[in-house]
């Protein structure tokens, strides 16, 4: 087992690749003398014939796969670990508090779980808060870590919550939740649309430039689909499309969400606020497959989403044994709208 294999020195990594390729290890040493009669026979055999290396090597790293040596990746079976869920982080915090033999406020595990997805970082926050509490209450034999100490540690570390948006119940017109992925972490993106009638037949589509060029492509496809669905000529409307919070769209997967938000605003049909969608939309209204399904479902669950709509061609990527969230597959925009409009 090699921990942090992504940090290995390049020269050592090349030697490791040679071992993995030959399945044999050869030794070199300036201290070895093949003519020395005092060298044991098994040592001579090791240096002359090498040692079998037909073992299974396990390496671990926190780096992104793209940062690893391509030759190393080609020889590996890659296994990805999901981030810890808040309830698991809370359990780790409580265990750490018991080991420290210190009391904690009831809200402390929940607060920490909002800021970290790794057990080690959760422990570090608790340890820093423990040190702060001991400093404030020096001389006292019994300590208690309060929300105040935790908040102070979080402020000093400039940490921000991983889940920036929590889903609310009910329905809304022209608003829907999309899903994105960054560094193998799924997140919720809120897309909102406002529609105004244009009197001169020269309507425009406007959206926040921070969303990126892919947002422009998503809106372009969406307008064609909307015209086919409703028969409305969008030249008679001004459309304002906004990704709330200045989120960036780096791929086509927000096409379905953008189209549904525009449809909702034009037809004044409210959509469920606890539904999140992902999928590329074709100009014929078909929902095309996208990447990062596992991460998106995880991010949606963290944000409190109850139903996730994904392309039917991505159905094989849905993890088994999901609890607390429903995943629905669709072929086209009409199916997605029916689900999002349902009570």
PDB file of N, CA and C in Angstrom, residues 14-76:
ATOM      1  N   UNK A  14       8.918   6.325 -11.854  1.00  0.00           N
ATOM      2  CA  UNK A  14       9.372   5.593 -13.037  1.00  0.00           C
ATOM      3  C   UNK A  14       9.868   4.202 -12.670  1.00  0.00           C
ATOM      4  N   UNK A  15      10.564   4.107 -11.538  1.00  0.00           N
ATOM      5  CA  UNK A  15      11.028   2.790 -11.078  1.00  0.00           C
ATOM      6  C   UNK A  15       9.847   1.896 -10.710  1.00  0.00           C
ATOM      7  N   UNK A  16       8.845   2.498 -10.088  1.00  0.00           N
ATOM      8  CA  UNK A  16       7.655   1.729  -9.729  1.00  0.00           C
ATOM      9  C   UNK A  16       6.945   1.218 -10.982  1.00  0.00           C
ATOM     10  N   UNK A  17       6.860   2.062 -12.010  1.00  0.00           N
ATOM     11  CA  UNK A  17       6.234   1.641 -13.263  1.00  0.00           C
ATOM     12  C   UNK A  17       6.998   0.491 -13.905  1.00  0.00           C
ATOM     13  N   UNK A  18       8.328   0.525 -13.800  1.00  0.00           N
ATOM     14  CA  UNK A  18       9.154  -0.563 -14.334  1.00  0.00           C
ATOM     15  C   UNK A  18       8.866  -1.867 -13.600  1.00  0.00           C
ATOM     16  N   UNK A  19       8.711  -1.775 -12.289  1.00  0.00           N
ATOM     17  CA  UNK A  19       8.393  -2.960 -11.486  1.00  0.00           C
ATOM     18  C   UNK A  19       7.022  -3.514 -11.877  1.00  0.00           C
ATOM     19  N   UNK A  20       6.038  -2.618 -12.035  1.00  0.00           N
ATOM     20  CA  UNK A  20       4.693  -3.051 -12.397  1.00  0.00           C
ATOM     21  C   UNK A  20       4.663  -3.695 -13.782  1.00  0.00           C
ATOM     22  N   UNK A  21       5.524  -3.210 -14.674  1.00  0.00           N
ATOM     23  CA  UNK A  21       5.556  -3.754 -16.032  1.00  0.00           C
ATOM     24  C   UNK A  21       6.248  -5.114 -16.078  1.00  0.00           C
ATOM     25  N   UNK A  22       7.402  -5.225 -15.391  1.00  0.00           N
ATOM     26  CA  UNK A  22       8.179  -6.476 -15.418  1.00  0.00           C
ATOM     27  C   UNK A  22       7.674  -7.508 -14.416  1.00  0.00           C
ATOM     28  N   UNK A  23       6.898  -7.025 -13.432  1.00  0.00           N
ATOM     29  CA  UNK A  23       6.447  -7.879 -12.323  1.00  0.00           C
ATOM     30  C   UNK A  23       7.632  -8.544 -11.622  1.00  0.00           C
ATOM     31  N   UNK A  24       8.708  -7.789 -11.555  1.00  0.00           N
ATOM     32  CA  UNK A  24       9.914  -8.274 -10.890  1.00  0.00           C
ATOM     33  C   UNK A  24      10.719  -7.073 -10.406  1.00  0.00           C
ATOM     34  N   UNK A  25      11.343  -7.217  -9.239  1.00  0.00           N
ATOM     35  CA  UNK A  25      12.138  -6.141  -8.654  1.00  0.00           C
ATOM     36  C   UNK A  25      13.611  -6.526  -8.713  1.00  0.00           C
ATOM     37  N   UNK A  26      14.422  -5.624  -9.254  1.00  0.00           N
ATOM     38  CA  UNK A  26      15.870  -5.840  -9.292  1.00  0.00           C
ATOM     39  C   UNK A  26      16.543  -4.826  -8.378  1.00  0.00           C
ATOM     40  N   UNK A  27      17.548  -5.301  -7.644  1.00  0.00           N
ATOM     41  CA  UNK A  27      18.198  -4.468  -6.633  1.00  0.00           C
ATOM     42  C   UNK A  27      19.567  -4.012  -7.109  1.00  0.00           C
ATOM     43  N   UNK A  28      19.942  -2.833  -6.653  1.00  0.00           N
ATOM     44  CA  UNK A  28      21.270  -2.280  -6.913  1.00  0.00           C
ATOM     45  C   UNK A  28      21.798  -1.679  -5.625  1.00  0.00           C
ATOM     46  N   UNK A  29      23.102  -1.878  -5.375  1.00  0.00           N
ATOM     47  CA  UNK A  29      23.719  -1.301  -4.179  1.00  0.00           C
ATOM     48  C   UNK A  29      25.228  -1.258  -4.359  1.00  0.00           C
ATOM     49  N   UNK A  30      25.792  -0.128  -3.989  1.00  0.00           N
ATOM     50  CA  UNK A  30      27.253  -0.003  -4.065  1.00  0.00           C
ATOM     51  C   UNK A  30      27.942  -0.858  -3.008  1.00  0.00           C
ATOM     52  N   UNK A  31      27.191  -1.326  -2.018  1.00  0.00           N
ATOM     53  CA  UNK A  31      27.766  -2.156  -0.958  1.00  0.00           C
ATOM     54  C   UNK A  31      27.768  -3.639  -1.323  1.00  0.00           C
ATOM     55  N   UNK A  32      27.069  -3.985  -2.394  1.00  0.00           N
ATOM     56  CA  UNK A  32      26.988  -5.406  -2.749  1.00  0.00           C
ATOM     57  C   UNK A  32      28.181  -5.822  -3.604  1.00  0.00           C
ATOM     58  N   UNK A  33      28.865  -6.890  -3.178  1.00  0.00           N
ATOM     59  CA  UNK A  33      30.004  -7.442  -3.912  1.00  0.00           C
ATOM     60  C   UNK A  33      29.701  -8.900  -4.224  1.00  0.00           C
ATOM     61  N   UNK A  34      29.469  -9.250  -5.477  1.00  0.00           N
ATOM     62  CA  UNK A  34      29.111 -10.634  -5.810  1.00  0.00           C
ATOM     63  C   UNK A  34      30.219 -11.639  -5.511  1.00  0.00           C
ATOM     64  N   UNK A  35      31.466 -11.144  -5.364  1.00  0.00           N
ATOM     65  CA  UNK A  35      32.591 -12.044  -5.103  1.00  0.00           C
ATOM     66  C   UNK A  35      32.896 -12.199  -3.620  1.00  0.00           C
ATOM     67  N   UNK A  36      32.128 -11.510  -2.794  1.00  0.00           N
ATOM     68  CA  UNK A  36      32.355 -11.601  -1.350  1.00  0.00           C
ATOM     69  C   UNK A  36      31.763 -12.914  -0.835  1.00  0.00           C
ATOM     70  N   UNK A  37      32.587 -13.806  -0.291  1.00  0.00           N
ATOM     71  CA  UNK A  37      32.075 -15.108   0.181  1.00  0.00           C
ATOM     72  C   UNK A  37      31.182 -14.994   1.409  1.00  0.00           C
ATOM     73  N   UNK A  38      31.239 -13.855   2.084  1.00  0.00           N
ATOM     74  CA  UNK A  38      30.428 -13.694   3.291  1.00  0.00           C
ATOM     75  C   UNK A  38      28.980 -13.273   2.989  1.00  0.00           C
ATOM     76  N   UNK A  39      28.709 -12.925   1.741  1.00  0.00           N
ATOM     77  CA  UNK A  39      27.340 -12.554   1.371  1.00  0.00           C
ATOM     78  C   UNK A  39      26.496 -13.825   1.286  1.00  0.00           C
ATOM     79  N   UNK A  40      25.385 -13.884   2.022  1.00  0.00           N
ATOM     80  CA  UNK A  40      24.531 -15.084   1.989  1.00  0.00           C
ATOM     81  C   UNK A  40      24.048 -15.396   0.568  1.00  0.00           C
ATOM     82  N   UNK A  41      23.801 -16.668   0.316  1.00  0.00           N
ATOM     83  CA  UNK A  41      23.379 -17.099  -1.013  1.00  0.00           C
ATOM     84  C   UNK A  41      22.045 -16.482  -1.429  1.00  0.00           C
ATOM     85  N   UNK A  42      21.115 -16.336  -0.455  1.00  0.00           N
ATOM     86  CA  UNK A  42      19.810 -15.785  -0.830  1.00  0.00           C
ATOM     87  C   UNK A  42      19.916 -14.317  -1.234  1.00  0.00           C
ATOM     88  N   UNK A  43      20.895 -13.613  -0.632  1.00  0.00           N
ATOM     89  CA  UNK A  43      21.122 -12.216  -1.026  1.00  0.00           C
ATOM     90  C   UNK A  43      21.672 -12.167  -2.447  1.00  0.00           C
ATOM     91  N   UNK A  44      22.619 -13.065  -2.750  1.00  0.00           N
ATOM     92  CA  UNK A  44      23.172 -13.117  -4.108  1.00  0.00           C
ATOM     93  C   UNK A  44      22.081 -13.416  -5.130  1.00  0.00           C
ATOM     94  N   UNK A  45      21.190 -14.340  -4.767  1.00  0.00           N
ATOM     95  CA  UNK A  45      20.114 -14.703  -5.688  1.00  0.00           C
ATOM     96  C   UNK A  45      19.172 -13.528  -5.926  1.00  0.00           C
ATOM     97  N   UNK A  46      18.894 -12.763  -4.866  1.00  0.00           N
ATOM     98  CA  UNK A  46      18.028 -11.595  -5.005  1.00  0.00           C
ATOM     99  C   UNK A  46      18.621 -10.581  -5.973  1.00  0.00           C
ATOM    100  N   UNK A  47      19.936 -10.324  -5.856  1.00  0.00           N
ATOM    101  CA  UNK A  47      20.574  -9.322  -6.707  1.00  0.00           C
ATOM    102  C   UNK A  47      20.747  -9.823  -8.135  1.00  0.00           C
ATOM    103  N   UNK A  48      20.966 -11.117  -8.298  1.00  0.00           N
ATOM    104  CA  UNK A  48      21.231 -11.648  -9.633  1.00  0.00           C
ATOM    105  C   UNK A  48      19.949 -11.971 -10.407  1.00  0.00           C
ATOM    106  N   UNK A  49      18.926 -12.471  -9.710  1.00  0.00           N
ATOM    107  CA  UNK A  49      17.706 -12.896 -10.395  1.00  0.00           C
ATOM    108  C   UNK A  49      16.511 -11.978 -10.134  1.00  0.00           C
ATOM    109  N   UNK A  50      16.649 -11.108  -9.144  1.00  0.00           N
ATOM    110  CA  UNK A  50      15.519 -10.260  -8.790  1.00  0.00           C
ATOM    111  C   UNK A  50      14.516 -10.995  -7.922  1.00  0.00           C
ATOM    112  N   UNK A  51      13.466 -10.279  -7.525  1.00  0.00           N
ATOM    113  CA  UNK A  51      12.428 -10.834  -6.654  1.00  0.00           C
ATOM    114  C   UNK A  51      11.083 -10.686  -7.360  1.00  0.00           C
ATOM    115  N   UNK A  52      10.237 -11.729  -7.346  1.00  0.00           N
ATOM    116  CA  UNK A  52       8.921 -11.609  -7.985  1.00  0.00           C
ATOM    117  C   UNK A  52       8.112 -10.449  -7.395  1.00  0.00           C
ATOM    118  N   UNK A  53       7.427  -9.730  -8.278  1.00  0.00           N
ATOM    119  CA  UNK A  53       6.590  -8.604  -7.838  1.00  0.00           C
ATOM    120  C   UNK A  53       5.201  -8.753  -8.443  1.00  0.00           C
ATOM    121  N   UNK A  54       4.655  -9.961  -8.340  1.00  0.00           N
ATOM    122  CA  UNK A  54       3.332 -10.226  -8.895  1.00  0.00           C
ATOM    123  C   UNK A  54       2.242 -10.028  -7.845  1.00  0.00           C
ATOM    124  N   UNK A  55       2.432  -9.001  -7.029  1.00  0.00           N
ATOM    125  CA  UNK A  55       1.476  -8.689  -5.965  1.00  0.00           C
ATOM    126  C   UNK A  55       0.486  -7.628  -6.436  1.00  0.00           C
ATOM    127  N   UNK A  56      -0.548  -7.411  -5.637  1.00  0.00           N
ATOM    128  CA  UNK A  56      -1.516  -6.347  -5.906  1.00  0.00           C
ATOM    129  C   UNK A  56      -1.100  -5.113  -5.116  1.00  0.00           C
ATOM    130  N   UNK A  57      -0.822  -4.033  -5.809  1.00  0.00           N
ATOM    131  CA  UNK A  57      -0.414  -2.786  -5.162  1.00  0.00           C
ATOM    132  C   UNK A  57      -1.609  -1.848  -5.073  1.00  0.00           C
ATOM    133  N   UNK A  58      -1.830  -1.316  -3.891  1.00  0.00           N
ATOM    134  CA  UNK A  58      -2.921  -0.364  -3.676  1.00  0.00           C
ATOM    135  C   UNK A  58      -2.319   1.003  -3.373  1.00  0.00           C
ATOM    136  N   UNK A  59      -2.717   1.999  -4.117  1.00  0.00           N
ATOM    137  CA  UNK A  59      -2.266   3.365  -3.881  1.00  0.00           C
ATOM    138  C   UNK A  59      -3.453   4.270  -3.613  1.00  0.00           C
ATOM    139  N   UNK A  60      -3.241   5.294  -2.826  1.00  0.00           N
ATOM    140  CA  UNK A  60      -4.310   6.238  -2.489  1.00  0.00           C
ATOM    141  C   UNK A  60      -3.811   7.662  -2.694  1.00  0.00           C
ATOM    142  N   UNK A  61      -4.699   8.531  -3.129  1.00  0.00           N
ATOM    143  CA  UNK A  61      -4.347   9.936  -3.310  1.00  0.00           C
ATOM    144  C   UNK A  61      -5.602  10.792  -3.244  1.00  0.00           C
ATOM    145  N   UNK A  62      -5.412  12.041  -2.881  1.00  0.00           N
ATOM    146  CA  UNK A  62      -6.523  12.995  -2.870  1.00  0.00           C
ATOM    147  C   UNK A  62      -6.501  13.889  -4.105  1.00  0.00           C
ATOM    148  N   UNK A  63      -5.555  13.663  -4.998  1.00  0.00           N
ATOM    149  CA  UNK A  63      -5.462  14.470  -6.215  1.00  0.00           C
ATOM    150  C   UNK A  63      -6.541  14.079  -7.226  1.00  0.00           C
ATOM    151  N   UNK A  64      -6.829  15.017  -8.134  1.00  0.00           N
ATOM    152  CA  UNK A  64      -7.734  14.705  -9.232  1.00  0.00           C
ATOM    153  C   UNK A  64      -7.056  13.712 -10.172  1.00  0.00           C
ATOM    154  N   UNK A  65      -7.810  12.810 -10.801  1.00  0.00           N
ATOM    155  CA  UNK A  65      -7.205  11.816 -11.696  1.00  0.00           C
ATOM    156  C   UNK A  65      -6.361  12.436 -12.804  1.00  0.00           C
ATOM    157  N   UNK A  66      -6.786  13.608 -13.307  1.00  0.00           N
ATOM    158  CA  UNK A  66      -6.058  14.241 -14.399  1.00  0.00           C
ATOM    159  C   UNK A  66      -4.654  14.678 -13.987  1.00  0.00           C
ATOM    160  N   UNK A  67      -4.419  14.806 -12.692  1.00  0.00           N
ATOM    161  CA  UNK A  67      -3.117  15.248 -12.211  1.00  0.00           C
ATOM    162  C   UNK A  67      -2.129  14.097 -12.068  1.00  0.00           C
ATOM    163  N   UNK A  68      -2.597  12.864 -12.175  1.00  0.00           N
ATOM    164  CA  UNK A  68      -1.723  11.710 -12.005  1.00  0.00           C
ATOM    165  C   UNK A  68      -1.025  11.359 -13.314  1.00  0.00           C
ATOM    166  N   UNK A  69       0.098  10.653 -13.182  1.00  0.00           N
ATOM    167  CA  UNK A  69       0.863  10.205 -14.341  1.00  0.00           C
ATOM    168  C   UNK A  69      -0.011   9.292 -15.213  1.00  0.00           C
ATOM    169  N   UNK A  70      -0.182   9.615 -16.503  1.00  0.00           N
ATOM    170  CA  UNK A  70      -1.041   8.780 -17.364  1.00  0.00           C
ATOM    171  C   UNK A  70      -0.589   7.326 -17.432  1.00  0.00           C
ATOM    172  N   UNK A  71       0.740   7.105 -17.413  1.00  0.00           N
ATOM    173  CA  UNK A  71       1.247   5.729 -17.459  1.00  0.00           C
ATOM    174  C   UNK A  71       0.844   4.956 -16.210  1.00  0.00           C
ATOM    175  N   UNK A  72       0.821   5.647 -15.071  1.00  0.00           N
ATOM    176  CA  UNK A  72       0.398   4.997 -13.833  1.00  0.00           C
ATOM    177  C   UNK A  72      -1.097   4.681 -13.882  1.00  0.00           C
ATOM    178  N   UNK A  73      -1.892   5.634 -14.355  1.00  0.00           N
ATOM    179  CA  UNK A  73      -3.341   5.426 -14.414  1.00  0.00           C
ATOM    180  C   UNK A  73      -3.705   4.275 -15.348  1.00  0.00           C
ATOM    181  N   UNK A  74      -2.933   4.116 -16.435  1.00  0.00           N
ATOM    182  CA  UNK A  74      -3.246   3.052 -17.396  1.00  0.00           C
ATOM    183  C   UNK A  74      -3.026   1.667 -16.814  1.00  0.00           C
ATOM    184  N   UNK A  75      -2.272   1.583 -15.727  1.00  0.00           N
ATOM    185  CA  UNK A  75      -1.994   0.292 -15.099  1.00  0.00           C
ATOM    186  C   UNK A  75      -2.852   0.059 -13.859  1.00  0.00           C
ATOM    187  N   UNK A  76      -3.790   0.956 -13.613  1.00  0.00           N
ATOM    188  CA  UNK A  76      -4.575   0.885 -12.375  1.00  0.00           C
ATOM    189  C   UNK A  76      -6.053   0.627 -12.664  1.00  0.00           C
TER     190      UNK A  76
END
